XYZ file of C-alpha atoms in Angstrom:
208
model
C 0.067 0.071 -0.008
C 1.684 3.570 -1.163
C 2.130 6.165 1.243
C -0.758 8.332 -0.442
C -3.236 5.461 0.308
C -2.297 5.632 4.452
C -2.776 9.334 4.161
C -6.131 8.638 2.350
C -6.927 6.451 5.205
C -6.005 8.716 7.857
C -7.877 11.668 6.947
C -10.968 9.880 6.410
C -11.193 8.458 9.867
C -9.447 10.897 11.949
C -11.476 13.661 13.617
C -11.451 16.794 12.254
C -9.531 19.586 14.049
C -11.457 21.589 16.733
C -14.129 18.750 17.186
C -14.574 16.434 20.010
C -16.898 13.337 20.990
C -19.470 13.804 23.534
C -20.318 11.331 25.960
C -23.064 10.235 23.686
C -20.699 9.435 20.923
C -22.020 12.313 18.756
C -18.955 14.802 17.331
C -19.329 18.369 18.284
C -17.201 21.291 16.985
C -15.105 23.452 19.461
C -14.484 22.464 22.955
C -16.567 20.855 25.513
C -19.120 23.094 26.826
C -18.717 24.542 30.584
C -22.366 25.449 30.659
C -23.250 21.397 31.513
C -20.657 21.678 34.580
C -21.909 25.513 35.553
C -25.525 24.206 35.583
C -25.055 20.906 37.430
C -26.920 21.226 40.693
C -24.880 20.924 44.109
C -24.395 17.392 45.400
C -26.245 18.016 48.377
C -29.160 19.297 46.663
C -28.845 16.200 44.403
C -29.393 13.878 47.279
C -32.151 15.538 48.317
C -30.704 17.785 51.138
C -31.224 21.874 50.808
C -30.806 23.604 53.645
C -32.755 26.466 52.661
C -35.831 24.122 52.554
C -34.373 22.751 56.041
C -34.216 26.007 57.460
C -37.367 27.516 56.287
C -39.578 24.297 57.683
C -37.134 24.723 61.273
C -38.643 27.867 61.581
C -42.174 27.100 60.953
C -42.222 24.578 63.716
C -40.030 27.119 66.055
C -42.626 29.812 65.221
C -45.962 27.686 64.792
C -48.204 30.609 65.303
C -46.760 32.108 61.860
C -48.772 31.538 58.468
C -47.343 28.974 56.316
C -46.927 28.105 52.450
C -48.967 25.834 51.515
C -46.385 24.815 49.364
C -43.847 23.750 52.054
C -43.961 20.287 52.059
C -43.502 20.376 48.229
C -40.111 18.356 48.204
C -39.886 14.843 50.080
C -37.241 16.349 52.354
C -35.570 13.590 54.576
C -32.419 15.195 55.800
C -34.046 17.192 58.919
C -36.053 14.618 60.138
C -33.248 12.054 60.373
C -30.901 14.737 61.855
C -33.671 15.625 64.612
C -34.133 12.250 65.416
C -30.351 11.452 65.998
C -30.623 14.466 67.735
C -33.201 13.464 70.208
C -31.342 9.987 70.312
C -27.982 11.796 71.481
C -29.631 13.971 73.720
C -31.012 11.220 75.663
C -27.773 9.264 75.362
C -26.502 12.095 77.525
C -28.582 11.316 80.392
C -27.769 7.434 80.055
C -30.563 6.572 78.212
C -29.694 4.670 74.660
C -33.369 4.901 73.138
C -32.129 4.858 69.542
C -34.471 1.583 68.613
C -37.451 3.198 70.479
C -37.141 6.438 68.440
C -36.854 5.100 65.068
C -39.252 2.145 66.013
C -42.122 4.348 67.398
C -41.245 6.690 64.184
C -41.766 4.326 61.922
C -45.236 2.862 63.198
C -46.233 6.336 63.677
C -45.435 7.534 60.438
C -46.953 4.781 58.235
C -49.872 4.895 61.034
C -50.336 8.450 59.950
C -50.312 7.992 56.077
C -53.105 5.500 56.246
C -55.005 7.975 58.153
C -54.550 10.795 56.429
C -55.004 9.159 52.957
C -58.396 7.661 54.354
C -59.670 11.156 55.398
C -57.992 13.075 52.426
C -59.519 13.681 49.001
C -55.677 15.005 47.962
C -53.811 12.216 49.474
C -50.239 12.437 50.572
C -47.139 10.119 50.328
C -45.374 8.387 52.912
C -42.345 10.915 52.404
C -43.758 14.178 53.481
C -45.556 12.500 56.271
C -42.092 11.658 57.318
C -40.724 15.135 56.609
C -43.805 16.687 58.665
C -43.762 14.571 61.543
C -39.570 14.604 61.776
C -39.678 18.458 61.662
C -42.201 18.529 64.429
C -39.950 16.416 66.709
C -38.212 19.621 67.467
C -40.026 20.952 70.762
C -39.251 16.824 72.195
C -35.349 17.835 71.606
C -35.741 20.970 73.519
C -37.500 18.525 76.102
C -35.027 16.120 76.234
C -31.744 18.618 76.377
C -34.018 20.820 79.160
C -33.942 17.311 81.223
C -30.136 17.346 81.347
C -30.440 20.328 83.447
C -33.628 20.406 85.652
C -35.591 16.708 86.573
C -38.589 16.653 84.854
C -40.295 13.923 86.798
C -42.066 16.930 88.833
C -44.702 19.451 88.761
C -42.935 21.726 86.725
C -41.464 18.929 84.256
C -45.104 17.408 83.506
C -45.829 21.396 82.317
C -43.162 21.317 80.316
C -43.900 17.762 78.815
C -47.819 18.991 78.064
C -46.139 22.023 76.651
C -43.805 20.181 73.963
C -46.833 17.703 73.195
C -49.204 20.440 72.414
C -46.270 22.623 70.526
C -45.455 19.347 68.613
C -48.934 18.457 67.491
C -50.201 22.001 66.734
C -47.131 22.320 64.109
C -47.426 18.838 62.686
C -51.743 18.974 62.111
C -51.191 22.847 60.970
C -49.086 21.437 58.340
C -50.728 18.377 57.651
C -54.452 20.209 57.438
C -52.802 23.385 54.882
C -51.138 21.032 52.471
C -54.319 18.817 52.358
C -56.898 21.627 52.518
C -58.343 19.375 55.717
C -59.001 22.961 57.828
C -62.420 21.603 58.909
C -60.743 18.380 60.166
C -58.333 19.376 62.388
C -58.804 18.169 65.461
C -59.315 15.068 63.813
C -56.094 14.943 62.505
C -54.477 16.590 65.562
C -55.872 13.445 67.758
C -53.484 10.440 66.273
C -50.589 12.682 66.272
C -50.845 13.864 69.619
C -50.979 9.989 70.771
C -47.518 9.736 68.827
C -45.869 12.849 70.598
C -47.026 11.610 73.833
C -45.158 8.499 73.181
C -41.821 10.292 72.604
C -42.649 12.530 75.690
C -42.974 9.214 77.460
C -39.391 8.058 76.001
C -38.034 11.359 77.041
C -39.235 11.651 80.467
C -38.900 7.813 81.560
């Protein structure tokens, strides 16, 4: 084969100058685009962890009297609830109580039960992830109660008052989110009752 034939084959199958192949195998002209890297979401957001959403939901629990947006639970954020569950277990661990199994066991039973109750009561329906998100964020008053028990004895009159306030606070915040998202304002008491039972269980774990 002559030298001219080698040059012909090489020019036929080589990539033209200034061209490249992308990850789909198609040939483009010029250098790789930087927009594909600049427009990518941060890793935490791709994993479903959005600190802005966590902050907004936490503030809505801390201030239950504040009006909340009906779209506050549009995303299924589970990062906050998992963190609050671990924080509650850690606070109990500091007082000598290893209750991680009880916390997540009671939480699982409560979330599944509320999922069925809410879907039976509501026409719109709700998925299990949003139920976990709401109930997990509203654990915040129980965390305050648990850390308070490190400083004072809550097995007395003052402690019982704090336990009652924590249960009411968590119940009010969670039922407010549920009825807002599911448009169940007239059924708030019916929603609040099973929620109150769940947080009473968490309060008993914290106190005893």
